[in-house]
Amino acid sequence: MNANSIDKNTSIVFQTPSIQNVRFPGFSFTDPVTFCQSSANPSHTLTFSVTNYANLSGSNQFNLILSNDNFATSITISNPSISLTSVTSGTGNYTATFSFPAQTYGGNYKIRVTSTTLSSFATSQVISVYDIIFNAQIPLNVTNGNVVICSGSNFTISIVDTGNPNTTPLAYSYLTYVWRKRNALGVFDIIAGQNGPNLTVTTAGVYYVEVNYGSECSSSASPNTNAKSVQVTVTEVSGGSTLQINTQNGETEVCESIGVELLLQDNAGNPVANGSPISWFLNGTVIPNATSNTYLATQGGSYTASLNNGSCTVSVPNNQAYVLDDITFNATLNVGTPYELELGGNFDAIVTTDALSPSFEWSFNGNILSETSNTLNIATAGQYTVIITENSGCISTIELNLVVIDPSVDEIPNLISPNGDGVNDKFKVPYNLTNSNNLSLEIYNSSGKQVYVTDNYQNTWPENEDEAFQSKAFFYFKMSKDSQVIKEGILTIIK
């Protein structure tokens, strides 16, 4: 008799001592009796009889007792519905409808019927009871159903503890498991000795696990349980074999704000399982923390990956790298870097771009500035950065950097030509002399008359051409700092 025919409305055989007057029907089943209790099949029925029914006290109550250690300990089955169905030749026939306690699990159980007014009781044959408390797909650490291992290596398939009793059987510590492997005929054989939540595989094949609810309650023909995992295909490769990278739609371009998901597969096109020792590379450089079988690429480049199980390394060859091109825009600055400031001057750094709906973020020495247009007026040396964002279509950014340096002069000149052509118009001295704002300069004409004096020279003399071009176009200068003369000499002026 199969599980479906005994779950409900079934009389089971009880062994009853002849001297007792509570008994069960005198017939038996050829198969062991198994009860599969689930939300779809929550209650069960048994029948028993009482001889000398007329002498049974009207206050009598019957109880159902459950035990799996021959009643050394026992549990009272709560709230059974027990009713008299008929009286035949002084014998009362009863039907009991009941549910087993939650988490009843395994074989070697017996049910006993006791009476509150009779000293006798009746005990059933041994039965198996499985309260199918977990009845969902079993989650595994192999999310895509495929594992790649190297020859001589292994991989452990494990049930995942999600922490939620609705999504993992590991919430019920008493449950055991049945692991199966498909044979050459396509039948899934039980793997002997494997009843825990983990299975270490060393050979190729197709595997799955189910909660052990007994042979009848776990049967694929039983409607009472779905407590199985997905099938896991294990592929075995040898050293020197190759992997491949693909995408869902064969993308060849990548937008940084969206990205393209790259999938690592074996040479048969099966995804490599998460949990394998995976490394991803971009342009030959390892990508930190990229150890999953997928990688969300957000920039263009040449992508490869490898799997190293200790016994061998399987990789994507460089000549089969997956190449992505950036979907981007163009942006340039109107000046090169480094850019030297004119003495006391300033300039506009201007961004030219073909970005759609661009926005601009300027910063100076790491500090964000208030300017948000494509132009920044610069009068101070330092490190400038502008981030241009395309805000329509592919949202992406480009960062441009500009180093601005102070004006510099390699040596103190003895000849200048202040003719307004922008070249050598001023008496420029090295920046390291002017940056502390305490450089003293005295200039005298050829007659010995002082024509210029300052305690804070900033490379500004001559201030006009008339001042420089005199009948005798040479001058005497004296330069000092902190009351110490640095240099003095003749300065010649030419047109």
Short mmCIF file of C-alpha atoms in Angstrom, two decimals:
data_model
loop_
_atom_site.label_atom_id
_atom_site.label_comp_id
_atom_site.label_asym_id
_atom_site.label_seq_id
_atom_site.Cartn_x
_atom_site.Cartn_y
_atom_site.Cartn_z
CA MET A 1 0.00 0.00 0.00
CA ASN A 2 1.50 3.36 -0.95
CA ALA A 3 1.60 6.58 1.05
CA ASN A 4 -1.32 8.16 -0.78
CA SER A 5 -3.72 5.37 0.18
CA ILE A 6 -2.90 5.37 3.89
CA ASP A 7 -2.64 9.08 4.71
CA LYS A 8 -6.33 9.50 5.55
CA ASN A 9 -9.39 7.39 6.52
CA THR A 10 -7.31 4.27 7.10
CA SER A 11 -7.63 1.53 9.71
CA ILE A 12 -4.18 0.35 10.73
CA VAL A 13 -3.39 -2.91 12.48
CA PHE A 14 -2.71 -2.87 16.21
CA GLN A 15 -1.31 -5.74 18.21
CA THR A 16 -3.78 -6.22 21.08
CA PRO A 17 -3.36 -8.55 24.06
CA SER A 18 -6.40 -10.84 24.19
CA ILE A 19 -7.08 -10.09 27.83
CA GLN A 20 -7.65 -6.42 27.12
CA ASN A 21 -10.92 -5.13 25.88
CA VAL A 22 -9.70 -2.26 23.66
CA ARG A 23 -8.65 -3.60 20.33
CA PHE A 24 -8.02 -2.70 16.71
CA PRO A 25 -9.31 -4.49 13.61
CA GLY A 26 -7.60 -7.77 13.01
CA PHE A 27 -6.05 -7.15 9.62
CA SER A 28 -2.65 -5.99 8.46
CA PHE A 29 -0.89 -4.36 5.48
CA THR A 30 1.81 -5.93 3.38
CA ASP A 31 3.81 -2.65 3.34
CA PRO A 32 5.08 -0.65 6.31
CA VAL A 33 2.71 2.15 7.20
CA THR A 34 3.98 5.69 6.60
CA PHE A 35 2.14 8.92 7.39
CA CYS A 36 3.06 12.03 5.33
CA GLN A 37 1.69 15.07 7.12
CA SER A 38 1.67 18.42 5.37
CA SER A 39 -0.47 21.50 4.93
CA ALA A 40 -2.18 19.68 2.06
CA ASN A 41 -2.71 16.56 4.20
CA PRO A 42 -3.00 17.79 7.81
CA SER A 43 -5.09 15.03 9.47
CA HIS A 44 -5.34 11.23 9.63
CA THR A 45 -7.90 8.63 10.68
CA LEU A 46 -7.74 5.32 12.54
CA THR A 47 -10.40 3.00 13.97
CA PHE A 48 -10.54 0.88 17.12
CA SER A 49 -13.13 -1.19 18.97
CA VAL A 50 -14.18 -1.69 22.59
CA THR A 51 -15.62 -5.04 23.64
CA ASN A 52 -18.26 -5.16 26.36
CA TYR A 53 -19.32 -1.76 25.17
CA ALA A 54 -22.41 -1.78 27.41
CA ASN A 55 -20.21 -1.71 30.51
CA LEU A 56 -18.25 1.37 29.32
CA SER A 57 -18.73 4.35 31.66
CA GLY A 58 -20.52 7.34 30.21
CA SER A 59 -17.72 9.61 31.52
CA ASN A 60 -15.03 7.68 29.69
CA GLN A 61 -12.61 9.52 27.41
CA PHE A 62 -10.14 8.01 24.99
CA ASN A 63 -6.64 9.46 24.46
CA LEU A 64 -4.05 8.94 21.72
CA ILE A 65 -0.44 8.59 22.84
CA LEU A 66 2.60 8.73 20.49
CA SER A 67 6.09 7.36 21.20
CA ASN A 68 9.22 6.36 19.28
CA ASP A 69 10.98 4.59 22.17
CA ASN A 70 8.34 1.94 23.02
CA PHE A 71 6.67 4.36 25.46
CA ALA A 72 9.65 4.94 27.71
CA THR A 73 8.66 8.53 26.91
CA SER A 74 5.53 9.60 25.11
CA ILE A 75 3.55 12.55 23.78
CA THR A 76 -0.20 12.97 24.05
CA ILE A 77 -1.70 13.79 20.65
CA SER A 78 -3.67 16.96 21.24
CA ASN A 79 -7.39 17.33 20.53
CA PRO A 80 -8.19 14.17 18.56
CA SER A 81 -11.76 13.91 17.34
CA ILE A 82 -13.00 10.47 18.52
CA SER A 83 -16.54 9.36 17.82
CA LEU A 84 -18.60 6.17 18.03
CA THR A 85 -19.43 4.97 14.53
CA SER A 86 -21.35 1.75 15.25
CA VAL A 87 -22.16 -0.93 17.84
CA THR A 88 -21.94 -4.54 16.69
CA SER A 89 -22.65 -7.50 19.00
CA GLY A 90 -21.81 -5.48 22.11
CA THR A 91 -18.65 -4.04 20.58
CA GLY A 92 -18.33 -0.28 20.09
CA ASN A 93 -16.51 0.78 16.95
CA TYR A 94 -14.79 4.19 17.05
CA THR A 95 -13.14 6.50 14.53
CA ALA A 96 -10.35 8.88 15.63
CA THR A 97 -9.29 11.82 13.45
CA PHE A 98 -6.10 13.54 14.54
CA SER A 99 -2.87 15.31 13.54
CA PHE A 100 0.61 14.30 14.64
CA PRO A 101 2.53 16.85 16.72
CA ALA A 102 4.61 19.32 14.72
CA GLN A 103 8.15 18.13 13.94
CA THR A 104 7.27 14.46 14.26
CA TYR A 105 9.98 12.93 12.12
CA GLY A 106 11.23 9.43 11.40
CA GLY A 107 10.43 5.77 11.96
CA ASN A 108 9.93 3.50 14.97
CA TYR A 109 6.79 5.32 16.13
CA LYS A 110 3.76 3.64 17.70
CA ILE A 111 0.32 4.96 18.61
CA ARG A 112 -1.45 3.83 21.76
CA VAL A 113 -5.14 4.26 22.60
CA THR A 114 -5.85 4.63 26.32
CA SER A 115 -9.04 5.01 28.29
CA THR A 116 -9.81 7.09 31.37
CA THR A 117 -12.06 4.38 32.86
CA LEU A 118 -10.57 1.18 31.47
CA SER A 119 -7.28 -0.33 32.53
CA SER A 120 -6.68 -1.75 29.10
CA PHE A 121 -5.05 -0.03 26.10
CA ALA A 122 -4.15 -0.94 22.56
CA THR A 123 -0.85 -0.30 20.77
CA SER A 124 -0.25 -0.10 17.04
CA GLN A 125 2.39 -1.73 14.94
CA VAL A 126 5.54 0.34 14.17
CA ILE A 127 4.80 3.24 11.83
CA SER A 128 6.79 6.02 10.17
CA VAL A 129 5.67 9.63 10.49
CA TYR A 130 7.02 12.66 8.64
CA ASP A 131 5.69 16.11 9.41
CA ILE A 132 6.73 17.89 6.22
CA ILE A 133 7.63 21.10 7.98
CA PHE A 134 9.84 22.44 5.17
CA ASN A 135 8.25 22.18 1.75
CA ALA A 136 10.08 24.63 -0.56
CA GLN A 137 13.02 24.51 -2.93
CA ILE A 138 16.25 23.93 -1.02
CA PRO A 139 18.72 26.83 -1.54
CA LEU A 140 22.28 25.89 -2.49
CA ASN A 141 25.58 27.76 -2.70
CA VAL A 142 25.51 26.98 -6.44
CA THR A 143 23.10 29.63 -7.66
CA ASN A 144 23.29 28.83 -11.38
CA GLY A 145 23.37 25.05 -11.19
CA ASN A 146 26.87 24.61 -12.62
CA VAL A 147 30.24 23.85 -11.04
CA VAL A 148 33.64 23.60 -12.68
CA ILE A 149 36.35 21.61 -10.89
CA CYS A 150 39.89 20.72 -11.89
CA SER A 151 40.92 17.07 -12.15
CA GLY A 152 42.05 15.88 -8.74
CA SER A 153 40.28 18.75 -6.99
CA ASN A 154 36.84 19.01 -5.39
CA PHE A 155 33.94 21.32 -4.65
CA THR A 156 31.51 21.25 -1.72
CA ILE A 157 27.85 21.73 -2.58
CA SER A 158 26.12 23.13 0.50
CA ILE A 159 22.62 23.97 1.63
CA VAL A 160 22.49 27.70 2.39
CA ASP A 161 21.32 28.92 5.78
CA THR A 162 19.20 31.97 4.92
CA GLY A 163 18.12 32.41 8.53
CA ASN A 164 14.48 32.14 7.43
CA PRO A 165 12.61 28.88 8.25
CA ASN A 166 10.44 29.46 5.17
CA THR A 167 13.42 29.39 2.81
CA THR A 168 15.95 26.97 4.34
CA PRO A 169 15.56 23.53 5.95
CA LEU A 170 18.61 24.26 8.12
CA ALA A 171 16.23 26.10 10.46
CA TYR A 172 15.18 22.61 11.63
CA SER A 173 18.26 20.95 13.07
CA TYR A 174 16.69 17.48 13.30
CA LEU A 175 16.15 17.13 9.54
CA THR A 176 18.43 14.86 7.51
CA TYR A 177 18.99 14.78 3.76
CA VAL A 178 19.30 12.47 0.78
CA TRP A 179 21.92 13.31 -1.87
CA ARG A 180 21.53 11.80 -5.32
CA LYS A 181 23.66 11.47 -8.47
CA ARG A 182 22.35 10.67 -11.94
CA ASN A 183 23.55 7.38 -13.39
CA ALA A 184 24.11 6.42 -17.02
CA LEU A 185 20.43 5.50 -17.40
CA GLY A 186 19.30 8.92 -16.24
CA VAL A 187 18.13 7.65 -12.83
CA PHE A 188 19.19 9.52 -9.71
CA ASP A 189 20.78 7.04 -7.30
CA ILE A 190 21.12 7.72 -3.58
CA ILE A 191 24.71 8.47 -2.55
CA ALA A 192 25.29 6.18 0.41
CA GLY A 193 26.36 7.66 3.73
CA GLN A 194 25.59 11.27 2.79
CA ASN A 195 22.77 12.62 4.95
CA GLY A 196 24.16 15.99 6.06
CA PRO A 197 23.73 19.48 4.53
CA ASN A 198 26.99 19.30 2.52
CA LEU A 199 28.31 17.08 -0.26
CA THR A 200 31.93 17.22 -1.47
CA VAL A 201 32.12 16.18 -5.12
CA THR A 202 35.29 15.07 -6.87
CA THR A 203 33.88 13.79 -10.16
CA ALA A 204 31.72 15.16 -12.94
CA GLY A 205 28.01 14.45 -12.86
CA VAL A 206 24.57 15.79 -12.06
CA TYR A 207 23.58 16.00 -8.39
CA TYR A 208 20.72 17.20 -6.21
CA VAL A 209 19.57 16.99 -2.58
CA GLU A 210 16.20 16.50 -0.93
CA VAL A 211 14.96 16.52 2.64
CA ASN A 212 14.76 12.96 3.92
CA TYR A 213 11.04 12.46 4.50
CA GLY A 214 11.28 8.71 4.03
CA SER A 215 11.05 6.80 0.78
CA GLU A 216 7.30 7.35 0.39
CA CYS A 217 6.96 10.98 1.52
CA SER A 218 10.06 11.97 -0.50
CA SER A 219 8.91 10.12 -3.61
CA SER A 220 8.83 12.19 -6.78
CA ALA A 221 5.30 10.87 -7.25
CA SER A 222 4.18 12.25 -3.90
CA PRO A 223 2.23 15.53 -4.01
CA ASN A 224 3.15 16.29 -0.42
CA THR A 225 6.63 17.69 -0.82
CA ASN A 226 8.66 20.00 -3.04
CA ALA A 227 11.61 19.92 -0.66
CA LYS A 228 14.29 19.38 -3.28
CA SER A 229 17.12 21.48 -4.69
CA VAL A 230 17.88 22.37 -8.27
CA GLN A 231 20.08 19.93 -10.14
CA VAL A 232 23.79 20.81 -10.08
CA THR A 233 25.93 19.93 -13.08
CA VAL A 234 29.59 19.39 -12.17
CA THR A 235 32.08 19.65 -15.05
CA GLU A 236 35.62 18.35 -14.62
CA VAL A 237 38.44 20.01 -16.54
CA SER A 238 42.17 19.38 -16.74
CA GLY A 239 45.01 21.87 -16.58
CA GLY A 240 45.33 23.86 -19.76
CA SER A 241 41.59 23.86 -20.44
CA THR A 242 40.04 27.23 -21.11
CA LEU A 243 37.17 29.32 -19.87
CA GLN A 244 35.19 31.91 -21.79
CA ILE A 245 33.43 35.20 -21.04
CA ASN A 246 30.08 36.12 -22.52
CA THR A 247 27.29 38.63 -21.94
CA GLN A 248 23.56 38.25 -22.18
CA ASN A 249 23.21 40.14 -25.46
CA GLY A 250 26.75 40.13 -26.82
CA GLU A 251 27.41 43.75 -25.87
CA THR A 252 30.58 45.38 -27.20
CA GLU A 253 30.15 48.83 -25.61
CA VAL A 254 29.72 49.84 -22.00
CA CYS A 255 28.13 52.86 -20.34
CA GLU A 256 29.68 53.50 -16.95
CA SER A 257 26.37 54.41 -15.27
CA ILE A 258 24.72 51.17 -16.43
CA GLY A 259 27.52 48.67 -16.91
CA VAL A 260 27.61 45.34 -18.70
CA GLU A 261 27.39 42.06 -16.77
CA LEU A 262 30.12 39.64 -17.80
CA LEU A 263 29.50 35.92 -17.19
CA LEU A 264 32.33 33.40 -16.74
CA GLN A 265 31.58 30.08 -18.41
CA ASP A 266 33.32 26.77 -18.99
CA ASN A 267 34.26 25.71 -22.51
CA ALA A 268 30.85 24.05 -22.90
CA GLY A 269 29.05 27.31 -22.19
CA ASN A 270 27.97 26.43 -18.63
CA PRO A 271 28.34 29.19 -16.02
CA VAL A 272 31.17 28.60 -13.56
CA ALA A 273 29.71 28.21 -10.07
CA ASN A 274 29.97 30.84 -7.39
CA GLY A 275 32.24 29.55 -4.65
CA SER A 276 34.93 28.54 -7.12
CA PRO A 277 38.29 30.36 -6.64
CA ILE A 278 37.69 32.97 -9.37
CA SER A 279 39.76 36.05 -10.28
CA TRP A 280 38.89 38.74 -12.84
CA PHE A 281 41.39 40.88 -14.75
CA LEU A 282 41.09 44.18 -16.63
CA ASN A 283 43.88 44.84 -19.12
CA GLY A 284 45.95 42.17 -17.37
CA THR A 285 45.57 43.65 -13.87
CA VAL A 286 43.58 41.79 -11.22
CA ILE A 287 40.31 43.48 -10.22
CA PRO A 288 40.12 43.68 -6.39
CA ASN A 289 37.26 41.81 -4.70
CA ALA A 290 35.98 40.40 -8.02
CA THR A 291 35.51 36.72 -7.12
CA SER A 292 31.99 35.96 -8.36
CA ASN A 293 31.11 34.14 -11.56
CA THR A 294 29.76 37.46 -12.87
CA TYR A 295 31.34 40.90 -12.98
CA LEU A 296 29.61 44.21 -13.70
CA ALA A 297 31.99 46.02 -16.03
CA THR A 298 31.61 49.82 -15.97
CA GLN A 299 34.57 50.80 -18.12
CA GLY A 300 36.04 49.75 -21.40
CA GLY A 301 38.99 47.44 -21.69
CA SER A 302 40.11 43.87 -22.18
CA TYR A 303 38.60 41.45 -19.63
CA THR A 304 39.87 37.97 -18.71
CA ALA A 305 39.34 35.66 -15.75
CA SER A 306 40.78 32.51 -14.20
CA LEU A 307 39.87 29.70 -11.83
CA ASN A 308 42.57 28.16 -9.63
CA ASN A 309 41.57 25.12 -7.59
CA GLY A 310 45.08 24.44 -6.35
CA SER A 311 45.57 21.46 -8.61
CA CYS A 312 45.23 23.39 -11.85
CA THR A 313 44.47 26.78 -13.29
CA VAL A 314 41.80 27.30 -15.93
CA SER A 315 41.62 30.71 -17.55
CA VAL A 316 40.33 32.84 -20.38
CA PRO A 317 43.24 33.16 -22.84
CA ASN A 318 44.43 36.69 -23.56
CA ASN A 319 43.65 36.25 -27.23
CA GLN A 320 40.05 35.42 -26.28
CA ALA A 321 39.60 38.31 -23.87
CA TYR A 322 36.22 40.03 -23.85
CA VAL A 323 36.74 43.57 -25.11
CA LEU A 324 34.39 46.45 -24.30
CA ASP A 325 34.58 49.99 -25.65
CA ASP A 326 33.48 52.96 -23.57
CA ILE A 327 30.34 54.80 -24.61
CA THR A 328 31.61 58.28 -23.82
CA PHE A 329 32.04 61.85 -25.06
CA ASN A 330 34.94 64.21 -25.74
CA ALA A 331 36.18 66.96 -23.44
CA THR A 332 39.33 69.10 -23.58
CA LEU A 333 40.83 72.14 -21.87
CA ASN A 334 42.04 75.17 -23.79
CA VAL A 335 45.42 75.07 -22.01
CA GLY A 336 47.98 72.35 -21.42
CA THR A 337 49.34 71.12 -18.13
CA PRO A 338 51.43 72.28 -16.39
CA TYR A 339 50.44 75.86 -17.13
CA GLU A 340 52.61 78.76 -15.93
CA LEU A 341 50.88 81.85 -14.68
CA GLU A 342 51.92 85.23 -15.90
CA LEU A 343 53.35 87.31 -13.13
CA GLY A 344 50.45 88.89 -11.27
CA GLY A 345 48.10 87.67 -13.99
CA ASN A 346 45.19 85.30 -14.42
CA PHE A 347 43.58 83.29 -17.19
CA ASP A 348 40.40 81.40 -18.06
CA ALA A 349 40.50 77.61 -18.12
CA ILE A 350 37.76 76.63 -20.60
CA VAL A 351 36.28 73.17 -21.21
CA THR A 352 35.11 72.29 -24.70
CA THR A 353 32.88 69.19 -24.87
CA ASP A 354 30.32 67.44 -27.04
CA ALA A 355 28.57 65.92 -24.00
CA LEU A 356 24.77 66.04 -23.94
CA SER A 357 23.38 68.32 -21.19
CA PRO A 358 26.82 68.60 -19.53
CA SER A 359 27.45 69.72 -15.96
CA PHE A 360 30.79 70.81 -14.52
CA GLU A 361 32.34 70.40 -11.06
CA TRP A 362 35.60 72.27 -10.42
CA SER A 363 37.92 71.70 -7.50
CA PHE A 364 41.15 73.28 -6.30
CA ASN A 365 43.65 71.18 -4.33
CA GLY A 366 40.84 68.70 -3.58
CA ASN A 367 38.30 71.31 -2.44
CA ILE A 368 35.14 71.76 -4.52
CA LEU A 369 34.65 75.27 -5.91
CA SER A 370 31.39 77.13 -6.47
CA GLU A 371 31.93 77.49 -10.22
CA THR A 372 29.60 75.23 -12.24
CA SER A 373 30.08 76.55 -15.78
CA ASN A 374 32.62 75.33 -18.34
CA THR A 375 34.95 78.25 -17.52
CA LEU A 376 37.07 78.90 -14.44
CA ASN A 377 39.17 82.02 -13.94
CA ILE A 378 42.49 81.03 -12.35
CA ALA A 379 44.91 83.38 -10.62
CA THR A 380 46.53 81.01 -8.10
CA ALA A 381 48.95 78.15 -8.61
CA GLY A 382 47.84 74.65 -7.57
CA GLN A 383 46.07 71.46 -8.67
CA TYR A 384 42.79 72.01 -10.50
CA THR A 385 40.30 69.31 -11.49
CA VAL A 386 37.10 69.52 -13.48
CA ILE A 387 34.62 66.62 -13.68
CA ILE A 388 32.35 66.79 -16.72
CA THR A 389 29.14 64.74 -16.55
CA GLU A 390 26.96 63.87 -19.52
CA ASN A 391 23.43 63.96 -18.13
CA SER A 392 21.50 62.67 -21.14
CA GLY A 393 21.75 59.33 -22.91
CA CYS A 394 24.59 57.37 -21.36
CA ILE A 395 25.24 59.11 -18.05
CA SER A 396 29.04 59.17 -17.83
CA THR A 397 31.90 61.37 -16.63
CA ILE A 398 35.31 62.55 -17.72
CA GLU A 399 37.87 64.03 -15.33
CA LEU A 400 40.41 66.58 -16.54
CA ASN A 401 43.35 67.74 -14.44
CA LEU A 402 45.35 70.95 -14.74
CA VAL A 403 48.48 71.84 -12.80
CA VAL A 404 49.09 75.60 -12.58
CA ILE A 405 52.54 76.79 -11.51
CA ASP A 406 53.85 80.17 -10.48
CA PRO A 407 56.01 82.18 -12.88
CA SER A 408 59.67 81.33 -12.68
CA VAL A 409 62.95 82.82 -13.92
CA ASP A 410 66.07 80.70 -14.02
CA GLU A 411 68.41 83.64 -13.25
CA ILE A 412 68.46 87.38 -12.61
CA PRO A 413 68.58 89.03 -16.03
CA ASN A 414 70.97 91.82 -17.10
CA LEU A 415 69.03 92.67 -20.25
CA ILE A 416 65.33 93.39 -20.90
CA SER A 417 63.32 94.75 -23.85
CA PRO A 418 60.13 96.49 -22.60
CA ASN A 419 58.61 97.08 -26.04
CA GLY A 420 55.17 95.66 -25.31
CA ASP A 421 55.54 92.43 -27.28
CA GLY A 422 54.95 90.28 -24.21
CA VAL A 423 58.46 88.83 -24.25
CA ASN A 424 61.09 89.93 -21.72
CA ASP A 425 59.18 93.15 -21.01
CA LYS A 426 59.82 93.16 -17.26
CA PHE A 427 62.80 92.80 -15.00
CA LYS A 428 61.85 89.33 -13.76
CA VAL A 429 63.77 87.68 -10.96
CA PRO A 430 63.31 84.10 -9.72
CA TYR A 431 60.06 83.30 -7.95
CA ASN A 432 61.83 82.06 -4.86
CA LEU A 433 63.04 85.64 -4.31
CA THR A 434 59.60 87.25 -4.59
CA ASN A 435 57.35 84.68 -2.94
CA SER A 436 58.08 85.86 0.62
CA ASN A 437 57.12 89.47 -0.19
CA ASN A 438 60.25 91.01 1.33
CA LEU A 439 62.54 91.54 -1.64
CA SER A 440 64.01 95.06 -1.73
CA LEU A 441 64.98 96.57 -5.07
CA GLU A 442 66.66 99.88 -5.87
CA ILE A 443 67.16 101.07 -9.46
CA TYR A 444 69.34 104.06 -10.48
CA ASN A 445 69.76 105.69 -13.88
CA SER A 446 73.10 106.29 -15.54
CA SER A 447 73.34 109.66 -13.76
CA GLY A 448 73.06 108.01 -10.38
CA LYS A 449 69.50 109.15 -9.72
CA GLN A 450 67.23 106.66 -7.98
CA VAL A 451 64.25 105.99 -10.29
CA TYR A 452 62.64 103.05 -8.46
CA VAL A 453 62.60 101.62 -4.95
CA THR A 454 60.41 99.02 -3.17
CA ASP A 455 60.55 96.65 -0.19
CA ASN A 456 58.25 94.12 -1.87
CA TYR A 457 59.31 93.64 -5.46
CA GLN A 458 56.95 91.50 -7.58
CA ASN A 459 58.56 91.60 -11.04
CA THR A 460 56.69 94.75 -12.15
CA TRP A 461 59.45 97.15 -13.31
CA PRO A 462 59.42 99.03 -15.59
CA GLU A 463 55.84 100.12 -15.20
CA ASN A 464 55.90 102.07 -18.51
CA GLU A 465 58.13 102.42 -21.54
CA ASP A 466 58.96 106.10 -20.92
CA GLU A 467 60.44 105.16 -17.59
CA ALA A 468 62.74 102.63 -19.25
CA PHE A 469 63.82 104.28 -22.49
CA GLN A 470 66.04 107.20 -21.63
CA SER A 471 68.96 108.76 -23.54
CA LYS A 472 71.27 106.29 -21.96
CA ALA A 473 69.43 103.01 -21.74
CA PHE A 474 71.25 101.33 -18.92
CA PHE A 475 70.57 101.28 -15.20
CA TYR A 476 72.18 100.17 -11.99
CA PHE A 477 70.21 97.87 -9.65
CA LYS A 478 70.75 96.74 -6.10
CA MET A 479 68.77 93.82 -4.71
CA SER A 480 68.63 92.84 -1.04
CA LYS A 481 66.68 90.61 1.26
CA ASP A 482 66.52 90.86 5.04
CA SER A 483 69.10 93.69 4.86
CA GLN A 484 71.52 91.39 3.01
CA VAL A 485 72.57 92.38 -0.52
CA ILE A 486 71.77 89.54 -2.93
CA LYS A 487 73.03 91.03 -6.15
CA GLU A 488 73.87 94.35 -7.77
CA GLY A 489 74.88 95.17 -11.28
CA ILE A 490 74.13 96.79 -14.62
CA LEU A 491 70.71 96.31 -16.35
CA THR A 492 70.65 97.14 -20.06
CA ILE A 493 67.45 98.21 -21.84
CA ILE A 494 66.98 97.59 -25.56
CA LYS A 495 64.13 98.08 -27.96
#
